[in-house]
Coordinates of C-alpha atoms in Angstrom, one line a residue:
Chain J
M1 CA 74.5 74.6 93.8
G2 CA 75.7 74.8 97.4
Y3 CA 77.1 77.6 99.4
L4 CA 80.6 78.9 99.9
G5 CA 82.0 78.4 103.4
A6 CA 84.0 81.0 105.2
I7 CA 86.1 80.9 108.4
E8 CA 87.7 83.9 110.1
G9 CA 89.9 82.2 112.7
G10 CA 91.0 84.6 115.4
G11 CA 93.0 84.2 118.6
T12 CA 89.9 85.0 120.6
K13 CA 87.1 83.6 118.5
F14 CA 86.4 81.7 115.3
V15 CA 83.7 83.2 113.1
C16 CA 82.1 80.9 110.6
G17 CA 79.6 81.6 107.8
I18 CA 78.2 80.6 104.5
G19 CA 77.5 82.9 101.6
T20 CA 77.1 83.2 97.9
A21 CA 79.6 83.6 95.1
D22 CA 79.0 87.4 95.0
G23 CA 80.2 87.8 98.6
H24 CA 76.9 88.0 100.3
I25 CA 77.0 86.4 103.8
V26 CA 73.7 84.5 104.5
D27 CA 74.6 83.0 107.9
R28 CA 77.2 83.7 110.6
V29 CA 78.1 82.2 113.9
S30 CA 81.1 82.4 116.3
F31 CA 82.8 80.2 118.8
P32 CA 85.5 81.0 121.4
T33 CA 89.0 79.9 120.4
T34 CA 89.9 77.3 123.0
V35 CA 92.1 74.3 122.1
P36 CA 92.2 73.1 118.5
E37 CA 90.3 69.8 119.1
E38 CA 87.3 71.6 120.7
T39 CA 87.3 74.6 118.4
M40 CA 87.6 72.6 115.2
A41 CA 84.9 70.2 116.4
R42 CA 82.5 73.2 116.7
V43 CA 83.7 74.7 113.3
C44 CA 83.2 71.3 111.6
G45 CA 79.9 70.8 113.3
Y46 CA 78.6 74.1 112.0
F47 CA 79.5 73.2 108.4
A48 CA 78.4 69.5 108.7
D49 CA 74.9 70.0 107.4
K50 CA 75.8 72.8 104.9
S51 CA 76.3 71.9 101.3
L52 CA 79.7 73.5 100.6
D53 CA 81.1 74.1 97.1
A54 CA 84.3 75.5 98.5
L55 CA 85.8 76.8 101.8
G56 CA 87.9 79.9 102.5
V57 CA 89.9 80.5 105.6
G58 CA 91.5 83.6 107.0
S59 CA 93.5 82.7 110.1
F60 CA 95.4 84.4 112.8
G61 CA 99.1 84.0 112.4
P62 CA 101.8 83.4 111.9
I63 CA 100.7 80.9 109.2
D64 CA 102.3 79.3 106.2
P65 CA 100.5 80.9 103.2
N66 CA 102.7 79.3 100.6
P67 CA 100.8 76.6 98.6
D68 CA 104.1 75.0 97.5
S69 CA 105.3 74.5 101.1
P70 CA 104.9 71.2 103.0
T71 CA 103.4 73.2 105.9
Y72 CA 101.0 75.2 103.8
G73 CA 97.8 75.8 105.8
F74 CA 99.5 75.5 109.2
I75 CA 99.4 78.0 112.0
T76 CA 103.2 78.0 112.6
S77 CA 105.2 79.6 115.4
T78 CA 102.4 81.2 117.4
P79 CA 103.0 81.6 121.1
K80 CA 99.3 80.8 121.6
P81 CA 99.1 77.5 123.7
H82 CA 98.2 74.4 121.7
W83 CA 98.0 76.1 118.3
G84 CA 101.6 76.1 117.4
N85 CA 102.3 74.0 114.2
F86 CA 98.7 73.1 113.9
D87 CA 97.5 72.0 110.5
L88 CA 94.4 74.1 110.4
L89 CA 93.7 73.7 106.7
G90 CA 94.5 70.0 106.8
A91 CA 92.0 69.4 109.5
L92 CA 89.3 71.1 107.4
K93 CA 90.2 69.4 104.1
E94 CA 90.0 66.0 105.8
R95 CA 86.4 66.7 106.8
F96 CA 85.3 68.8 103.7
P97 CA 86.8 67.6 100.5
V98 CA 86.1 70.8 98.5
P99 CA 88.4 73.4 97.0
T100 CA 90.0 75.6 99.7
G101 CA 91.6 79.0 100.0
F102 CA 93.8 79.9 102.9
D103 CA 95.5 83.1 104.0
L104 CA 96.2 85.4 106.9
D105 CA 93.1 86.9 108.6
V106 CA 94.1 90.5 107.8
N107 CA 95.0 89.6 104.3
A108 CA 91.5 88.2 103.9
A109 CA 90.0 91.4 105.4
A110 CA 92.0 93.5 103.0
L111 CA 90.7 91.3 100.1
G112 CA 87.1 91.8 101.4
E113 CA 87.5 95.6 101.7
A114 CA 89.2 95.8 98.3
T115 CA 86.6 93.8 96.6
L116 CA 83.3 94.7 98.3
G117 CA 84.1 97.2 101.0
A118 CA 85.5 100.7 101.3
A119 CA 88.0 100.2 98.4
R120 CA 85.7 98.3 96.1
E121 CA 86.1 100.9 93.3
L122 CA 89.9 100.9 93.6
A123 CA 92.8 98.7 92.6
G124 CA 93.5 97.7 96.2
C125 CA 93.9 98.8 99.8
L126 CA 95.8 98.3 103.0
Y127 CA 93.7 97.0 105.9
I128 CA 95.1 97.4 109.4
T129 CA 93.4 96.1 112.5
V130 CA 94.1 97.5 115.9
G131 CA 92.8 95.3 118.7
T132 CA 94.5 92.7 121.0
G133 CA 97.3 92.9 118.5
I134 CA 98.0 94.9 115.4
G135 CA 98.1 93.3 112.0
A136 CA 97.8 94.5 108.4
G137 CA 97.3 93.1 104.9
L138 CA 97.7 94.6 101.5
V139 CA 95.8 94.0 98.3
S140 CA 97.2 95.3 95.0
N141 CA 95.4 94.9 91.7
G142 CA 93.0 92.4 93.3
R143 CA 95.8 90.2 94.7
I144 CA 96.9 89.6 98.3
M145 CA 100.5 90.7 98.6
N146 CA 102.5 88.1 100.4
G147 CA 106.3 88.0 100.0
F148 CA 108.4 85.1 101.3
T149 CA 105.7 84.9 103.9
H150 CA 102.8 87.1 104.9
P151 CA 103.5 90.6 106.3
E152 CA 103.8 91.3 110.0
M153 CA 103.2 95.1 109.8
G154 CA 102.1 95.4 113.4
H155 CA 105.7 95.2 114.5
I156 CA 107.2 98.1 112.5
L157 CA 109.2 100.6 114.4
V158 CA 107.7 104.0 115.4
R159 CA 109.2 107.0 117.2
R160 CA 108.1 107.5 120.7
H161 CA 105.6 110.3 121.4
P162 CA 107.4 112.8 123.7
D163 CA 104.7 112.6 126.3
D164 CA 104.7 108.7 126.4
T165 CA 106.7 107.1 129.2
F166 CA 105.2 103.6 128.8
A167 CA 107.9 101.1 128.0
G168 CA 105.9 99.2 125.5
C169 CA 104.7 95.6 125.9
C170 CA 105.7 93.6 122.8
P171 CA 107.6 90.5 124.1
Y172 CA 109.9 90.7 121.0
H173 CA 110.4 94.4 120.4
G174 CA 109.2 96.2 123.4
D175 CA 108.1 99.5 121.9
C176 CA 107.3 98.6 118.3
L177 CA 103.9 99.7 116.9
E178 CA 102.0 96.8 118.5
G179 CA 103.9 97.2 121.8
L180 CA 102.8 100.9 122.0
A181 CA 99.4 101.1 120.3
A182 CA 97.6 97.7 120.6
G183 CA 94.7 97.4 123.1
P184 CA 96.8 95.9 125.9
A185 CA 99.4 98.7 125.6
L186 CA 96.6 101.3 126.1
E187 CA 95.2 99.4 129.0
R188 CA 98.5 99.0 130.7
R189 CA 99.6 102.6 130.0
W190 CA 96.3 104.2 131.2
G191 CA 94.9 101.6 133.6
A192 CA 91.7 101.4 131.7
K193 CA 90.4 99.7 128.5
A194 CA 90.6 101.8 125.4
A195 CA 86.8 101.7 125.0
E196 CA 86.5 103.4 128.5
L197 CA 88.8 106.3 127.7
P198 CA 86.8 109.5 126.7
A199 CA 87.4 111.1 123.4
D200 CA 89.3 114.0 125.0
H201 CA 91.7 111.8 127.0
P202 CA 95.4 112.4 126.2
A203 CA 95.6 108.7 125.2
W204 CA 94.2 109.5 121.8
A205 CA 96.7 112.1 120.7
I206 CA 99.5 109.6 121.4
Q207 CA 97.5 106.8 119.7
A208 CA 97.0 109.0 116.6
Y209 CA 100.7 109.8 116.5
Y210 CA 101.6 106.1 116.4
L211 CA 98.9 105.2 113.9
A212 CA 99.9 108.1 111.7
Q213 CA 103.5 107.0 111.7
A214 CA 102.3 103.5 110.6
C215 CA 100.2 105.1 107.8
M216 CA 103.2 107.3 106.8
N217 CA 105.4 104.2 106.3
F218 CA 102.6 102.3 104.5
V219 CA 102.1 105.2 102.1
L220 CA 105.8 105.6 101.4
I221 CA 106.5 101.9 100.9
A222 CA 103.3 100.6 99.3
M223 CA 101.2 103.7 98.2
P224 CA 98.0 101.8 98.9
H225 CA 94.9 103.2 97.2
K226 CA 93.2 103.4 100.6
I227 CA 94.0 102.7 104.2
I228 CA 91.3 101.0 106.2
I229 CA 91.6 100.9 110.0
G230 CA 89.6 98.2 111.6
G231 CA 89.5 96.4 114.9
G232 CA 88.3 97.8 118.2
V233 CA 90.0 101.1 117.7
S234 CA 87.9 101.8 114.6
K235 CA 84.9 102.2 116.8
Q236 CA 86.6 105.4 118.1
E237 CA 85.4 107.7 115.4
H238 CA 87.2 110.7 116.7
L239 CA 90.6 109.0 116.1
F240 CA 90.3 109.2 112.3
P241 CA 90.5 113.0 111.9
A242 CA 93.4 113.0 114.4
V243 CA 95.3 110.3 112.4
R244 CA 94.7 112.1 109.1
Q245 CA 95.9 115.4 110.6
R246 CA 99.0 113.8 112.0
L247 CA 99.8 112.0 108.7
S248 CA 99.4 115.2 106.8
E249 CA 101.9 116.9 109.1
L250 CA 104.3 114.0 108.8
L251 CA 104.1 113.8 105.0
N252 CA 104.5 117.6 104.9
G253 CA 103.4 118.0 101.3
Y254 CA 106.1 115.6 100.0
I255 CA 103.7 113.4 98.1
V256 CA 101.9 115.6 95.6
H257 CA 98.7 113.6 95.0
P258 CA 95.0 114.3 95.8
R259 CA 94.6 111.0 97.7
V260 CA 96.9 112.1 100.5
Q261 CA 96.1 115.8 100.2
E262 CA 92.6 117.1 99.6
Q263 CA 91.1 113.7 99.6
L264 CA 92.7 112.5 102.8
D265 CA 89.3 112.3 104.5
S266 CA 88.3 109.5 102.2
Y267 CA 91.8 108.0 102.2
I268 CA 92.0 106.8 105.8
V269 CA 88.6 105.3 106.7
P270 CA 86.9 102.6 108.8
P271 CA 85.9 99.3 107.2
G272 CA 83.1 99.5 104.7
L273 CA 82.1 96.0 105.7
G274 CA 82.2 96.7 109.4
D275 CA 82.9 93.5 111.4
N276 CA 82.4 91.4 108.3
A277 CA 85.6 92.4 106.4
G278 CA 87.5 89.2 107.4
L279 CA 84.6 86.8 106.9
T280 CA 83.8 88.4 103.5
G281 CA 87.4 88.0 102.6
A282 CA 87.4 84.4 103.6
L283 CA 84.3 83.9 101.4
L284 CA 86.2 85.5 98.5
L285 CA 89.1 83.1 99.1
A286 CA 86.6 80.3 98.7
Q287 CA 85.3 81.8 95.5
Q288 CA 88.9 82.1 94.2
A289 CA 89.5 78.4 95.1
L290 CA 86.4 77.4 93.2
H291 CA 87.5 79.1 90.1
R292 CA 91.1 77.9 90.1
Chain I
M1 CA 115.7 92.6 64.2
G2 CA 117.0 95.7 65.9
Y3 CA 118.1 96.3 69.5
L4 CA 116.2 97.3 72.6
G5 CA 117.0 100.7 73.8
A6 CA 117.4 101.5 77.5
I7 CA 117.6 104.8 79.4
E8 CA 118.4 105.2 83.1
G9 CA 117.6 108.8 83.7
G10 CA 119.2 110.1 86.9
G11 CA 119.4 113.5 88.5
T12 CA 123.2 113.6 87.9
K13 CA 123.5 111.6 84.7
F14 CA 121.6 109.9 82.0
V15 CA 122.8 106.4 81.1
C16 CA 121.8 105.1 77.7
G17 CA 122.4 101.7 76.2
I18 CA 121.2 99.1 73.7
G19 CA 120.8 95.4 74.3
T20 CA 119.2 92.2 73.4
A21 CA 115.9 90.7 74.4
D22 CA 117.6 88.5 77.0
G23 CA 118.8 91.5 78.9
H24 CA 122.4 91.6 77.6
I25 CA 123.7 95.2 77.3
V26 CA 125.9 95.6 74.2
D27 CA 126.6 99.3 74.4
R28 CA 126.4 101.9 77.1
V29 CA 127.1 105.7 77.3
S30 CA 126.3 108.4 79.8
F31 CA 125.7 112.1 79.7
P32 CA 125.5 114.7 82.5
T33 CA 121.9 115.7 83.4
T34 CA 121.8 119.4 82.6
V35 CA 118.6 121.0 81.1
P36 CA 116.0 118.9 79.4
E37 CA 116.6 120.3 75.9
E38 CA 120.4 119.6 76.0
T39 CA 120.2 116.3 77.8
M40 CA 117.4 115.0 75.5
A41 CA 119.3 116.1 72.4
R42 CA 122.2 114.0 73.5
V43 CA 120.0 111.0 74.4
C44 CA 118.2 111.2 71.1
G45 CA 121.5 111.7 69.3
Y46 CA 122.8 108.4 70.8
F47 CA 119.8 106.4 69.6
A48 CA 119.5 108.1 66.3
D49 CA 121.6 105.6 64.3
K50 CA 120.5 102.6 66.3
S51 CA 117.7 100.4 64.9
L52 CA 115.4 100.2 67.9
D53 CA 112.5 97.7 68.3
A54 CA 111.4 99.2 71.7
L55 CA 112.6 101.6 74.3
G56 CA 112.5 101.3 78.1
V57 CA 113.0 104.2 80.5
G58 CA 113.8 104.2 84.2
S59 CA 113.7 107.8 85.4
F60 CA 114.5 109.7 88.5
G61 CA 111.3 110.9 90.3
P62 CA 108.8 111.8 91.2
I63 CA 107.2 110.5 87.9
D64 CA 103.8 109.6 86.7
P65 CA 104.0 105.8 86.2
N66 CA 100.2 105.3 85.5
P67 CA 99.6 104.5 81.8
D68 CA 96.0 105.7 82.2
S69 CA 96.9 109.1 83.4
P70 CA 97.2 112.2 81.1
T71 CA 100.6 112.9 82.6
Y72 CA 101.9 109.3 82.2
G73 CA 105.6 109.5 81.4
F74 CA 106.2 112.9 82.9
I75 CA 108.7 113.8 85.6
T76 CA 106.3 115.6 87.9
S77 CA 106.9 117.6 91.0
T78 CA 110.7 117.4 91.2
P79 CA 112.5 120.3 92.8
K80 CA 115.3 119.9 90.2
P81 CA 115.3 123.1 88.1
H82 CA 113.8 122.8 84.5
W83 CA 112.7 119.2 84.9
G84 CA 109.4 119.7 86.8
N85 CA 106.4 118.6 84.7
F86 CA 108.7 117.5 81.9
D87 CA 107.1 115.0 79.4
L88 CA 110.2 112.8 79.2
L89 CA 108.4 109.8 77.6
G90 CA 106.6 112.1 75.2
A91 CA 109.8 113.6 74.0
L92 CA 111.2 110.2 73.3
K93 CA 108.1 108.8 71.7
E94 CA 108.0 111.7 69.3
R95 CA 111.4 110.9 68.1
F96 CA 111.3 107.1 68.3
P97 CA 107.9 105.7 67.3
V98 CA 108.4 102.2 68.9
P99 CA 106.8 100.5 71.9
T100 CA 107.9 102.1 75.2
G101 CA 108.1 101.1 78.8
F102 CA 108.4 103.7 81.6
D103 CA 108.9 103.5 85.4
L104 CA 110.9 104.9 88.3
D105 CA 114.7 104.3 88.2
V106 CA 114.7 102.2 91.3
N107 CA 111.7 100.2 90.2
A108 CA 113.7 99.4 87.0
A109 CA 116.7 98.4 89.1
A110 CA 114.5 96.2 91.2
L111 CA 113.2 94.6 88.0
G112 CA 116.7 94.1 86.7
E113 CA 117.9 92.5 89.9
A114 CA 114.8 90.3 90.2
T115 CA 115.1 89.1 86.7
L116 CA 118.8 88.8 86.0
G117 CA 120.6 89.9 89.1
A118 CA 121.0 88.9 92.7
A119 CA 117.4 87.7 93.0
R120 CA 117.1 86.0 89.6
E121 CA 116.1 82.7 91.1
L122 CA 113.5 84.3 93.3
A123 CA 109.9 85.6 93.0
G124 CA 111.1 89.2 93.6
C125 CA 113.2 91.6 95.6
L126 CA 113.5 95.0 97.1
Y127 CA 116.2 97.3 95.7
I128 CA 117.3 100.3 97.7
T129 CA 119.9 102.8 96.5
V130 CA 121.7 105.0 98.9
G131 CA 123.5 107.8 97.2
T132 CA 122.7 111.5 96.7
G133 CA 119.2 110.5 97.8
I134 CA 117.6 107.2 99.0
G135 CA 115.0 105.4 96.9
A136 CA 113.7 101.9 96.7
G137 CA 111.6 99.7 94.4
L138 CA 109.9 96.4 95.0
V139 CA 109.2 93.6 92.5
S140 CA 106.8 90.8 93.5
N141 CA 106.1 87.8 91.3
G142 CA 108.0 89.5 88.4
R143 CA 105.9 92.7 88.6
I144 CA 106.9 96.2 89.7
M145 CA 104.8 97.1 92.7
N146 CA 103.4 100.6 92.3
G147 CA 100.3 101.7 94.2
F148 CA 98.4 104.9 93.5
T149 CA 101.9 106.1 92.5
H150 CA 105.4 104.8 92.8
P151 CA 106.9 104.3 96.3
E152 CA 109.0 106.9 98.0
M153 CA 110.7 104.6 100.5
G154 CA 113.6 106.8 101.1
H155 CA 111.5 109.1 103.3
I156 CA 110.3 106.5 105.9
L157 CA 110.7 107.5 109.5
V158 CA 113.6 106.0 111.5
R159 CA 114.6 106.3 115.2
R160 CA 117.6 108.4 115.9
H161 CA 120.8 106.7 116.9
P162 CA 121.6 107.8 120.4
D163 CA 125.1 109.1 119.3
D164 CA 123.7 111.1 116.4
T165 CA 123.2 114.8 117.0
F166 CA 122.9 115.7 113.3
A167 CA 119.5 117.4 112.7
G168 CA 118.9 115.7 109.3
C169 CA 118.8 117.5 106.0
C170 CA 115.6 116.4 104.2
P171 CA 113.9 119.6 103.2
Y172 CA 110.5 118.0 103.8
H173 CA 111.0 115.7 106.8
G174 CA 114.3 116.7 108.4
D175 CA 115.4 113.5 109.9
C176 CA 113.7 110.9 107.8
L177 CA 115.8 108.0 106.4
E178 CA 117.1 110.1 103.5
G179 CA 117.7 113.1 105.7
L180 CA 119.9 111.0 108.0
A181 CA 121.5 108.4 105.8
A182 CA 121.9 109.6 102.2
G183 CA 125.3 110.8 101.0
P184 CA 124.7 114.5 101.7
A185 CA 123.7 113.7 105.3
L186 CA 126.9 111.8 106.0
E187 CA 129.0 114.5 104.4
R188 CA 127.4 117.3 106.5
R189 CA 127.4 115.2 109.7
W190 CA 131.1 114.2 109.4
G191 CA 132.6 117.0 107.2
A192 CA 133.8 114.4 104.7
K193 CA 132.4 112.4 101.8
A194 CA 131.2 108.9 102.7
A195 CA 133.8 107.4 100.4
E196 CA 136.6 109.1 102.5
L197 CA 135.4 107.7 105.9
P198 CA 137.5 104.7 107.0
A199 CA 135.8 101.4 107.8
D200 CA 136.3 101.9 111.5
H201 CA 134.8 105.4 111.6
P202 CA 131.8 105.8 114.0
A203 CA 129.8 107.0 111.0
W204 CA 129.2 103.4 109.9
A205 CA 127.6 102.1 113.1
I206 CA 125.1 104.9 112.8
Q207 CA 124.6 104.3 109.1
A208 CA 124.1 100.6 109.7
Y209 CA 121.5 101.3 112.4
Y210 CA 119.4 103.5 110.0
L211 CA 119.7 101.1 107.1
A212 CA 118.8 98.2 109.4
Q213 CA 115.6 100.0 110.5
A214 CA 114.7 100.5 106.9
C215 CA 115.2 96.8 106.2
M216 CA 113.2 96.0 109.3
N217 CA 110.2 97.9 108.0
F218 CA 110.6 96.6 104.5
V219 CA 110.6 93.0 105.8
L220 CA 107.6 93.5 108.1
I221 CA 105.6 95.3 105.4
A222 CA 106.6 93.5 102.2
M223 CA 108.6 90.4 103.1
P224 CA 110.7 90.8 100.0
H225 CA 112.6 87.6 98.9
K226 CA 115.8 89.6 99.0
I227 CA 117.0 93.1 99.9
I228 CA 119.6 94.5 97.5
I229 CA 121.4 97.6 98.6
G230 CA 123.0 99.6 95.8
G231 CA 124.2 103.1 95.2
G232 CA 127.5 104.6 96.5
V233 CA 127.1 103.0 99.8
S234 CA 127.1 99.5 98.4
K235 CA 130.8 100.0 97.7
Q236 CA 131.4 99.9 101.4
E237 CA 131.5 96.2 101.8
H238 CA 132.0 96.4 105.6
L239 CA 128.5 97.9 105.9
F240 CA 126.7 94.8 104.9
P241 CA 127.6 92.6 107.9
A242 CA 126.8 95.5 110.2
V243 CA 123.4 96.0 108.7
R244 CA 122.6 92.3 108.9
Q245 CA 123.7 92.2 112.5
R246 CA 121.6 95.2 113.4
L247 CA 118.5 93.9 111.5
S248 CA 118.9 90.6 113.4
E249 CA 118.9 92.4 116.7
L250 CA 115.9 94.5 115.7
L251 CA 113.8 91.5 114.5
N252 CA 114.9 89.6 117.7
G253 CA 113.7 86.2 116.4
Y254 CA 110.2 87.4 115.7
I255 CA 110.1 86.2 112.1
V256 CA 110.8 82.5 112.1
H257 CA 112.1 81.9 108.6
P258 CA 115.6 80.9 107.3
R259 CA 115.8 83.9 105.0
V260 CA 116.0 86.4 107.9
Q261 CA 117.8 83.9 110.3
E262 CA 120.5 81.5 109.2
Q263 CA 120.5 82.8 105.6
L264 CA 120.7 86.5 106.4
D265 CA 124.1 86.7 104.8
S266 CA 122.5 86.0 101.4
Y267 CA 119.4 88.0 102.2
I268 CA 120.9 91.5 102.3
V269 CA 123.4 91.8 99.5
P270 CA 124.9 94.2 97.0
P271 CA 123.5 94.3 93.4
G272 CA 124.3 91.3 91.3
L273 CA 124.4 93.5 88.2
G274 CA 126.6 96.1 89.8
D275 CA 126.1 99.5 88.3
N276 CA 124.0 98.0 85.5
A277 CA 120.9 97.2 87.6
G278 CA 119.0 100.2 86.5
L279 CA 120.0 100.1 82.8
T280 CA 119.2 96.3 82.7
G281 CA 115.8 97.0 84.2
A282 CA 115.1 99.7 81.6
L283 CA 116.0 97.1 78.9
L284 CA 113.5 94.7 80.5
L285 CA 110.9 97.5 80.4
A286 CA 111.5 97.7 76.7
Q287 CA 111.2 93.9 76.3
Q288 CA 107.9 94.0 78.2
A289 CA 106.7 96.8 76.0
L290 CA 107.6 94.8 72.9
H291 CA 105.5 91.8 74.1
R292 CA 102.5 93.8 75.2

């Protein structure tokens, strides 16, 4: 019996690991994301001496997650140089002829959290990461919820905070959620990295308003059993009470259910798996591939 | 072999019908929704002389759609007088001891459209009705997508159209989607019923903007294979091109996929089943109950 291999392919770094069928990660490394040839050489080099039974990949997007499509396993229309239309899964399958699973990085993280993390007792969860960009994935009844392609929840529309004069920096939508609330938006609005802004900085009331609007729409559209906020922003513990409070005000008692009322403190939470949500999800994709 | 019974329970009227296992409706009647005793007497009276194998119900909400819950089958916290905490399914089961299915009216309509309507060749669809209120349901891979409860998509947040000074009329959220774009909002904003406003009235550009924002968020969060707009507004054929155009502008080329690019004309469409989407969905809920 070998290990399961897991890859969390991000725009900044690729995290690789091996683990067991029950989702336990036994080794983990990471490499900077440079050009595909170099990055894939390091990824393949890592797994070369591991005995793999299956391999799971959660990748930055946009990707093609549809197994029936001729471009299944590709990173597709990304603006990231060199990675557009790159056959990521194909490159791996050529080198490692084992069963593979492939999905979006945030979908994998949602699967990890729903199976072994903060939502492990529940039927599913929504995982949103707020970092260099904003992305989210949804798991319902143990299944990753893709439609005709994977979701792109980071680009939903939000209402501008009355104190916010920043134009937004999404190249497609200007002031969509990502354009107003991802790390680069905070940095450009305030002239400092989010991690350097103190907890009482006015940045955080604005940030909480935008994230609460996102949660409001997630609740009303998908009613996820839990909302897990990861990425750099989840290190800001003070943000969670503010987002909950704002969501409660926005919902205004309309949804009569304990999850979004008296249990709101346990409804919007940081990842139970910390920085391993995505890698654990990739491991679970490998496990699913093995049992298909 | 008897028939399958179907009920589409709305806030204004209850539509009842019988049909066959392949979704064909053979008879259909409707009664005004008054008080539960009276309405249920007429519903039960209609089915009394029919030989039913199973019964499916799509009901106005909020309801409890969770079969494991003690209040499964109830209409729950509705402000509609007399119907709050009414055990709708229980009242029917007492009278008709056959297998039953129960879900939200718009979920049933989405199931009808996904199975036999405008999305019958596809893996699912989102159905939104714009009438006295706004509600929507999502079907993915043939399954109705409820989370910890059914969705309440009519209350998502939208950005105000710059020409719109109407405050909104949702008692909970003021200017949420329903508060700005349901029939009563149009009537109060313009002093005339939507059906009386000519196609070149400025009302429609505003309406298209709000519905396009809803579609934008539905696409980004759920990527439904098709969006079907029903209810009174779907009779306004001129609205569809305007909503598609606005959605295209909002997405701004971000989602690279034919469904929301060159095939947009067939992506946002009126119901394939016309006014029978909900009743057909209820029939399919009965069919599912029979095969469980």
